[in-house]
mmCIF file of C-alpha atoms in Angstrom:
data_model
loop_
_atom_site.group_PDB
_atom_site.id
_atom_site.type_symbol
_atom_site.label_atom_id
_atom_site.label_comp_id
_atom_site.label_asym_id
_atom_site.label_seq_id
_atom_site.Cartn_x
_atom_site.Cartn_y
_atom_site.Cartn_z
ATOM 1 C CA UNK A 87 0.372 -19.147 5.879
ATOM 2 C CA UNK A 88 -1.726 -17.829 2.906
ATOM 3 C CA UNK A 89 0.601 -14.616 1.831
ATOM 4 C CA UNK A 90 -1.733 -13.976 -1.568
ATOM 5 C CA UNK A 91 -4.890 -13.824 1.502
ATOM 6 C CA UNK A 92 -2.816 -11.867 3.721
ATOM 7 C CA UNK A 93 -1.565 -9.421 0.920
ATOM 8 C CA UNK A 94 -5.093 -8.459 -0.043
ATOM 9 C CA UNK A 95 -6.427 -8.060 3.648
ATOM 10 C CA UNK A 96 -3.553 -6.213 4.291
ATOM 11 C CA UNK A 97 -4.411 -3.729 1.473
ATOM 12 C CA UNK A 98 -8.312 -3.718 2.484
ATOM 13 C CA UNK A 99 -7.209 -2.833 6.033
ATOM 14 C CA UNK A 100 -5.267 0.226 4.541
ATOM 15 C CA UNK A 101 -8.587 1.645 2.784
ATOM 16 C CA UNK A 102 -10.312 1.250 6.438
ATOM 17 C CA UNK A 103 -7.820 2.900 7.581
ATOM 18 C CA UNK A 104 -8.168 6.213 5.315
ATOM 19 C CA UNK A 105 -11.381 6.168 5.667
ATOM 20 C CA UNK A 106 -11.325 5.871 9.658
ATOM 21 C CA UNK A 107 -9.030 8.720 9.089
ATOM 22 C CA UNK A 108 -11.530 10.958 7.364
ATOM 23 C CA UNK A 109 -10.730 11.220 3.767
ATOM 24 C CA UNK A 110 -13.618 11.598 1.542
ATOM 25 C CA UNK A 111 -15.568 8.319 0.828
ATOM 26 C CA UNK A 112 -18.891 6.541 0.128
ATOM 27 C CA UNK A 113 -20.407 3.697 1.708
ATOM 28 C CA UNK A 114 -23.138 1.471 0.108
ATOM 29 C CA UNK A 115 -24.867 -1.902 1.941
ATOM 30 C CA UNK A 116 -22.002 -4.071 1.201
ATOM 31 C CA UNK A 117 -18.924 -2.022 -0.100
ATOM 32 C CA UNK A 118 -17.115 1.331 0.601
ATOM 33 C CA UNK A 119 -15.412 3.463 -1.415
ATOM 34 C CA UNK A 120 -12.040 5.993 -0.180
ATOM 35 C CA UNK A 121 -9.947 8.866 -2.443
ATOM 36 C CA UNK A 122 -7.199 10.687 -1.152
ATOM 37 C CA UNK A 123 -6.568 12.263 -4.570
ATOM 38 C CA UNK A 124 -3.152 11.167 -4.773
ATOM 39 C CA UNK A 125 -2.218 9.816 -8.329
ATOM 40 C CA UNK A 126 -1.705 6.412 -6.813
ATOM 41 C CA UNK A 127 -4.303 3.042 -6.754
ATOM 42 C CA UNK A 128 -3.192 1.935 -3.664
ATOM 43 C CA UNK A 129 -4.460 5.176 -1.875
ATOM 44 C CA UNK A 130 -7.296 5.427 -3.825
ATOM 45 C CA UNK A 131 -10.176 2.605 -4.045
ATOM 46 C CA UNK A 132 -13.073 0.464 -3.014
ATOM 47 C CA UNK A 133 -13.851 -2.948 -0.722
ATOM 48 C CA UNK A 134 -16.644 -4.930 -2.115
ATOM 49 C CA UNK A 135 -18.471 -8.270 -0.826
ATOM 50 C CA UNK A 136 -18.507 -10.898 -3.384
ATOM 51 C CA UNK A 137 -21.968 -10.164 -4.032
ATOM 52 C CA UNK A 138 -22.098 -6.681 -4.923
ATOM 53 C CA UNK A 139 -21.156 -7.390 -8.796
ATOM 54 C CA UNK A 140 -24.888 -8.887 -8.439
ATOM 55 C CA UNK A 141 -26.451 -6.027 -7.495
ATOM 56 C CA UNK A 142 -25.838 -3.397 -10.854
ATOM 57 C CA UNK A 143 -27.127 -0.342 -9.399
ATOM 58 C CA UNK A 144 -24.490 -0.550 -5.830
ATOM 59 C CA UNK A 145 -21.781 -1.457 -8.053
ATOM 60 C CA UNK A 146 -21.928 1.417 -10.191
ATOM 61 C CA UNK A 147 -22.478 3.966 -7.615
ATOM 62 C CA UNK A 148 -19.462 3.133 -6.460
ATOM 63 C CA UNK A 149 -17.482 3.274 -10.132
ATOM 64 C CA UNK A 150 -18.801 5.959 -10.928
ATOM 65 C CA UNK A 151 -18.046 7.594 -7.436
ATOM 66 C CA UNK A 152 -14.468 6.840 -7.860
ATOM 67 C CA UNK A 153 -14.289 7.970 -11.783
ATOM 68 C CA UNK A 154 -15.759 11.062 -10.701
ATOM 69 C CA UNK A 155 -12.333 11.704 -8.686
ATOM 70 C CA UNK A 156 -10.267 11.339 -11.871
ATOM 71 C CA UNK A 157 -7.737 9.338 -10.095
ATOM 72 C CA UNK A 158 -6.175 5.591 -10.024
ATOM 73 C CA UNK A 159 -8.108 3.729 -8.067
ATOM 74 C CA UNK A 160 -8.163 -0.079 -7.068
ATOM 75 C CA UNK A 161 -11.185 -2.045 -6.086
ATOM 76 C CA UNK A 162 -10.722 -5.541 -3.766
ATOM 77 C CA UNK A 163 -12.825 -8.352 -3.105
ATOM 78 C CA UNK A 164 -12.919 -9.358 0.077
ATOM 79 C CA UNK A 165 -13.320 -12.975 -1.533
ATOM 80 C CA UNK A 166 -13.693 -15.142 -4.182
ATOM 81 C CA UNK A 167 -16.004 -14.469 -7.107
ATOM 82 C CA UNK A 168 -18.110 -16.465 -9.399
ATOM 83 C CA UNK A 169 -16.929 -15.862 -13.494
ATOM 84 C CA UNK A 170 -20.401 -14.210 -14.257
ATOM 85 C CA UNK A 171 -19.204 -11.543 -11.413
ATOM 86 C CA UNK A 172 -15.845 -11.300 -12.770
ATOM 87 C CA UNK A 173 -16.960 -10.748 -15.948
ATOM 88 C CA UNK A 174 -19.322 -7.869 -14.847
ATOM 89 C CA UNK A 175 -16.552 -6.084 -13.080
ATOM 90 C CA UNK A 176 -14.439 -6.544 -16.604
ATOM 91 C CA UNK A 177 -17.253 -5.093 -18.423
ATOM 92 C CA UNK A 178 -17.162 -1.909 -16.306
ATOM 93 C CA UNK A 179 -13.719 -1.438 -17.501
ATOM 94 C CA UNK A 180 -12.122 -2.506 -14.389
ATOM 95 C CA UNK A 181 -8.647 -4.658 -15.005
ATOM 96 C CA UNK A 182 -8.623 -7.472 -12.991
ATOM 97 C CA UNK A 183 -4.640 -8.477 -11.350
ATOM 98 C CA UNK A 184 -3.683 -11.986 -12.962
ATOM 99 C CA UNK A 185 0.380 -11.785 -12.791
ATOM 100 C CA UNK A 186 1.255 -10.283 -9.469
ATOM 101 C CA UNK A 187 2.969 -11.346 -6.641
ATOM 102 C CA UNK A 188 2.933 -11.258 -3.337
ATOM 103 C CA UNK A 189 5.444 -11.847 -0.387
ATOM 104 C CA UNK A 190 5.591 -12.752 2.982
ATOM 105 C CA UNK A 191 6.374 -14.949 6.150
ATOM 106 C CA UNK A 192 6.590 -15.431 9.830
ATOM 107 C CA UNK A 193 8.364 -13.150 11.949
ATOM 108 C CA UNK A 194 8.690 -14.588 15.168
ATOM 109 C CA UNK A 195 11.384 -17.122 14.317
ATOM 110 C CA UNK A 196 13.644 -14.250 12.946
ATOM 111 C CA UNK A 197 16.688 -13.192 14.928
ATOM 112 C CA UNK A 198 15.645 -9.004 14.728
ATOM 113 C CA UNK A 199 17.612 -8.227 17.974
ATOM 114 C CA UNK A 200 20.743 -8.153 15.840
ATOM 115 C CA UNK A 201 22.326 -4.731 15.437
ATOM 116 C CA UNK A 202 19.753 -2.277 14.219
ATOM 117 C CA UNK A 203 22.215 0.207 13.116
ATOM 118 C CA UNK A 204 24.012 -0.089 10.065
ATOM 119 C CA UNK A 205 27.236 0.818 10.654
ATOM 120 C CA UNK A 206 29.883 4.065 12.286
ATOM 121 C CA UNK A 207 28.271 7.032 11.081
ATOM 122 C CA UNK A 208 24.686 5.642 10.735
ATOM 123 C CA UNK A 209 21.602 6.426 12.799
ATOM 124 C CA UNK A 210 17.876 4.900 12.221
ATOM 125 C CA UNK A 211 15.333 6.813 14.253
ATOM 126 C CA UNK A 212 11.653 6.949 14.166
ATOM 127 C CA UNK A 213 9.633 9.737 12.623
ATOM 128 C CA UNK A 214 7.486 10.927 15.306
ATOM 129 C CA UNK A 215 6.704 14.906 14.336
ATOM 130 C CA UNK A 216 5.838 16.314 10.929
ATOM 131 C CA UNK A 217 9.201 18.104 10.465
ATOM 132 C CA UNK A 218 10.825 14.907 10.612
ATOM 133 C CA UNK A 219 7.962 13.680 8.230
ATOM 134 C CA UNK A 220 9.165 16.091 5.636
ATOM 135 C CA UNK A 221 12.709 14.893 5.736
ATOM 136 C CA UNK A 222 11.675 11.552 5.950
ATOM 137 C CA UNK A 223 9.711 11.966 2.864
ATOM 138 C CA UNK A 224 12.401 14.005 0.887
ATOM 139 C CA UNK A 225 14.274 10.823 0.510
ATOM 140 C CA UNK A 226 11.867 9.300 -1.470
ATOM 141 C CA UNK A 227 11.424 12.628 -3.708
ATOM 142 C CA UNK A 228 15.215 13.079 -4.680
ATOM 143 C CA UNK A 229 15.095 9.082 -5.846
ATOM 144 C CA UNK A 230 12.208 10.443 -8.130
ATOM 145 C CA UNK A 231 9.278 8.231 -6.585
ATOM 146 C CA UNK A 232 7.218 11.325 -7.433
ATOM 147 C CA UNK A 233 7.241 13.788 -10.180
ATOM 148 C CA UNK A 234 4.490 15.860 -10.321
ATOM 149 C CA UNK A 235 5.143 19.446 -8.599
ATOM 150 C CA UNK A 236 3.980 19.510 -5.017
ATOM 151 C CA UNK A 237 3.581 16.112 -5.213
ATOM 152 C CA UNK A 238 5.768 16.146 -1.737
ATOM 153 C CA UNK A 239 4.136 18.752 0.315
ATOM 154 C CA UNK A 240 0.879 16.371 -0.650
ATOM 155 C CA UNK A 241 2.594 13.432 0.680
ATOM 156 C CA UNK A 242 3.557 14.823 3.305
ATOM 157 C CA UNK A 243 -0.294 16.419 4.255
ATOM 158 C CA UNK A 244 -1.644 12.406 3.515
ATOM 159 C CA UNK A 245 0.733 11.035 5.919
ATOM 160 C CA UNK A 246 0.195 13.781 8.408
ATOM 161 C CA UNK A 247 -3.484 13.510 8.518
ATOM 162 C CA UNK A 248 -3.035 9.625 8.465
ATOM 163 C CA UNK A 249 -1.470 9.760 11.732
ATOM 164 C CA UNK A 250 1.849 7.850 12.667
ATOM 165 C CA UNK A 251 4.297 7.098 15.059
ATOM 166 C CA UNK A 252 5.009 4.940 18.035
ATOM 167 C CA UNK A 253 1.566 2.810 19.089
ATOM 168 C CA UNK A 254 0.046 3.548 16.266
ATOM 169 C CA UNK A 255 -0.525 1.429 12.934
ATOM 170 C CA UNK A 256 1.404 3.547 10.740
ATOM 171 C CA UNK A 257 5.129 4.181 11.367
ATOM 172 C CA UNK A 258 8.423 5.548 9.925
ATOM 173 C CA UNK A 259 11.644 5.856 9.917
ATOM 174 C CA UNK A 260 14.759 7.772 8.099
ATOM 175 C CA UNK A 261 18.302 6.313 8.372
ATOM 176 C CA UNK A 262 20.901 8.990 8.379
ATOM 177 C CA UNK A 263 24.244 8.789 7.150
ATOM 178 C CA UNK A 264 26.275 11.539 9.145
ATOM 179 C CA UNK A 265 22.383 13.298 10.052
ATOM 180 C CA UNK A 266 22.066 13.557 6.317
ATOM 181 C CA UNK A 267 19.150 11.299 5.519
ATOM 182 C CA UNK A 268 20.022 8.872 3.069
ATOM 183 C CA UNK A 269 17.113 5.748 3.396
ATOM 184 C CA UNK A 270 13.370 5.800 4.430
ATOM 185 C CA UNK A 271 10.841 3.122 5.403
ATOM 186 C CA UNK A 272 7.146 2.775 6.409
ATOM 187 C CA UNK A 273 4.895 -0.047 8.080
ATOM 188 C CA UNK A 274 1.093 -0.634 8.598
ATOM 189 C CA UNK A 275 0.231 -2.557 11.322
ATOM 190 C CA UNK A 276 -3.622 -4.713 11.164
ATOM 191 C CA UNK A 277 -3.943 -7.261 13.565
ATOM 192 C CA UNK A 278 -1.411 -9.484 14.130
ATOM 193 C CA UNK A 279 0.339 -8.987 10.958
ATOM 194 C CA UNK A 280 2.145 -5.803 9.538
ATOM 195 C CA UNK A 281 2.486 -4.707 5.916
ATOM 196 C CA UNK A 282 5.945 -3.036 5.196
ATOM 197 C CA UNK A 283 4.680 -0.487 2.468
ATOM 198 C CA UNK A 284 7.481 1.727 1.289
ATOM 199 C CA UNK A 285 11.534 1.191 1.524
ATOM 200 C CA UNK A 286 14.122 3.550 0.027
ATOM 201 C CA UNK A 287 17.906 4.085 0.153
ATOM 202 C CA UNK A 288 19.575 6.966 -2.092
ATOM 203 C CA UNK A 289 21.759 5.640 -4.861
ATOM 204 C CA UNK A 290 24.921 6.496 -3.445
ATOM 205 C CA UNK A 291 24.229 4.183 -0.435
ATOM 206 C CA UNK A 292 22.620 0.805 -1.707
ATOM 207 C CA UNK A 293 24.456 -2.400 -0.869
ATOM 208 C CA UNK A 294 25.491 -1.270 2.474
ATOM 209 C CA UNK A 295 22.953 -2.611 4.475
ATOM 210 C CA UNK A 296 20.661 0.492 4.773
ATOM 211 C CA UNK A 297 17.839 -0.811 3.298
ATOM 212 C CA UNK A 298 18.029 -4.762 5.669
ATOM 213 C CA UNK A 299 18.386 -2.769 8.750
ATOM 214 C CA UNK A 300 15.313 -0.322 7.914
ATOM 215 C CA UNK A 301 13.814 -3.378 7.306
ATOM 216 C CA UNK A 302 14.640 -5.113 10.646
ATOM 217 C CA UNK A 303 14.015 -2.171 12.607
ATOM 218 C CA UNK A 304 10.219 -1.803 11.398
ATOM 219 C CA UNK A 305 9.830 -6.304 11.457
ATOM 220 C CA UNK A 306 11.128 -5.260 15.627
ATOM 221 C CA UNK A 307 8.812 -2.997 16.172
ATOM 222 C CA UNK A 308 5.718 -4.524 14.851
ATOM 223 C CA UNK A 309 6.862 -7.804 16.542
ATOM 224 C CA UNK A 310 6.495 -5.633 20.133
ATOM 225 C CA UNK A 311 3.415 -4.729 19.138
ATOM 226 C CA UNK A 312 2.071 -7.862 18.645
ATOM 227 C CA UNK A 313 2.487 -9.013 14.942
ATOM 228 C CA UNK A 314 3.668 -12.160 14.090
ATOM 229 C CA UNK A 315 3.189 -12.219 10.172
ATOM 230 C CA UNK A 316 5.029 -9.700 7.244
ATOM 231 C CA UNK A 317 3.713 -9.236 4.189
ATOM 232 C CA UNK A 318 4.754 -7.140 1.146
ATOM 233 C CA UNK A 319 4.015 -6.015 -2.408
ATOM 234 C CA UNK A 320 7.812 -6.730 -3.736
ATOM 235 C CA UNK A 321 9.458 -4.961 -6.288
ATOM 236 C CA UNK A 322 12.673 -6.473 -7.975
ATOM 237 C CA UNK A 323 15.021 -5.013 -5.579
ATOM 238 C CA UNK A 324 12.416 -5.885 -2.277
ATOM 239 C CA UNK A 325 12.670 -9.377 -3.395
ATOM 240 C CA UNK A 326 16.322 -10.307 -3.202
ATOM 241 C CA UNK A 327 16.069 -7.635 -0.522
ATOM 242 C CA UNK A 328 13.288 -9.603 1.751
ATOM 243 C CA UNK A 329 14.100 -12.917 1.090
ATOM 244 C CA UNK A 330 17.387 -12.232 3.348
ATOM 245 C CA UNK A 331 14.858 -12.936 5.898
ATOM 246 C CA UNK A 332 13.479 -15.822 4.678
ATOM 247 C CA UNK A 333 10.475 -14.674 3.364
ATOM 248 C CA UNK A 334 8.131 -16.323 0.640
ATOM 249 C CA UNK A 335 7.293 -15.450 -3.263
ATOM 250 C CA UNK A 336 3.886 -16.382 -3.810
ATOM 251 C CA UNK A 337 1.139 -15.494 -7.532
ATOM 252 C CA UNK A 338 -1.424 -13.096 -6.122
ATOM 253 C CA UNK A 339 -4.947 -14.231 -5.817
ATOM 254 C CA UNK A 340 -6.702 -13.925 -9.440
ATOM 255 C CA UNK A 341 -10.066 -11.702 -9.654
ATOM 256 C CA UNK A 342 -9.588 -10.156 -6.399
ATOM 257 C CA UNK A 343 -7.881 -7.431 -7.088
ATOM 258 C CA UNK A 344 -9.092 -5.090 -9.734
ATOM 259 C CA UNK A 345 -7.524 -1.816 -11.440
ATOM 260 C CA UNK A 346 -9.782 0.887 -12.352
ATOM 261 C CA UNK A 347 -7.561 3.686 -14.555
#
């Protein structure tokens, strides 16, 4: 299984996905460009063929497209690139990812019809209206994932016009300690492979299990719908927290994935 492949596909099948959703974009012969104007590069960014660094003139259009929205922005390659290509993207300014990593593994070996629950008191259920949304999304704003003032009600408007819920690629769901929520989770499913994107317990609850069971409860329901592969972007805490389920570590792909500040 090729997880550094799988993790970029996964992210250029999230930018097809905002732009199949509407948000404001550009499309040249071999590329597209998508902003959502949130201050983030993963929802903000462009999918280029490995020979658009060779043609100047498409390959600025879409730079300067994406400066012009005066947010973070990431451009992918949807495969590998000559140095003389690489060097033209690094000339533009953009910053290409050398030290990442990237996780992942099977899922159908995995035992996921353990207890989904975490425990008395506890109750994981899917968010599937945009009241629930809001809560859902709350959790993540009182860890401080965002700062900036109305940077929820934003979040909440991306998700909402991104569509989500059962059957469809994009799904969530808030654990509740007591029907206080306490954790929060999301997952994009492309083909047969899902990408769990966000996880997030409150402080006061880590180390009880919250954050595995979120986790098994969105690997369970992408599994029904057909996936058979995980992958991730892990941060410290996702890694000792995925690897619980066997999942690899793996360098990203050099030159394929590119920041543009």
């Amino acid at each position: 299984m090729d997880i550094a492949g799988l993790a970029v596909r996964a992210q250029v099948e999230w930018f097809r996905g905002l732009a199949a959703a509407g948000f404001p974009q550009l499309t040249t012969g071999a590329g597209f460009a998508v902003s959502t104007g949130l201050d983030s590069n993963t929802e903000n960014g462009a999918v280029i063929d490995p020979a658009v660094p060779g043609d100047p003139r498409e390959l600025d259009n879409l730079l300067g497209w994406l400066r012009d929205r005066a947010v973070p922005a990431s451009v992918l390659v949807t495969g590998p690139l000559e140095p003389e290509a690489t060097a033209r993207l690094i000339d533009r300014g953009l910053e290409p990812e050398r030290a990442g990593n990237d996780m992942g593994g099977p899922i159908a070996s995995l035992d996921l019809d353990a207890a989904e629950q975490p425990g008395p008191g506890w109750q994981i259920t899917e968010v599937t209206d945009v009241e629930a949304l809001r809560r859902n999304h709350r959790v993540y704003a009182e860890d401080g994932w965002w700062d900036d003032r109305g940077e929820l009600d934003d979040r909440v408007g991306f998700a909402a016009r991104l569509g989500f819920g059962p059957g469809r690629p994009v799904r969530h769901w808030t654990a509740c300690h007591q029907g206080a929520p306490a954790g929060a989770a999301t997952s994009f499913r492309f083909g047969d492979a899902v990408l769990l994107v966000h996880c997030c317990v409150a402080a006061r609850w880590r180390r009880h299990g919250i954050g595995t069971a979120l986790t098994r409860v969105r690997l369970a329901a992408a599994a029904r719908q057909g996936a058979a592969r995980a992958v991730l972007f892990p941060s410290p805490e996702g890694y000792h927290l995925h690897r619980r389920f066997g999942f690899d570590l793996v360098a990203s792909h050099p030159d394929r994935w590119f920041y543009l500040r």
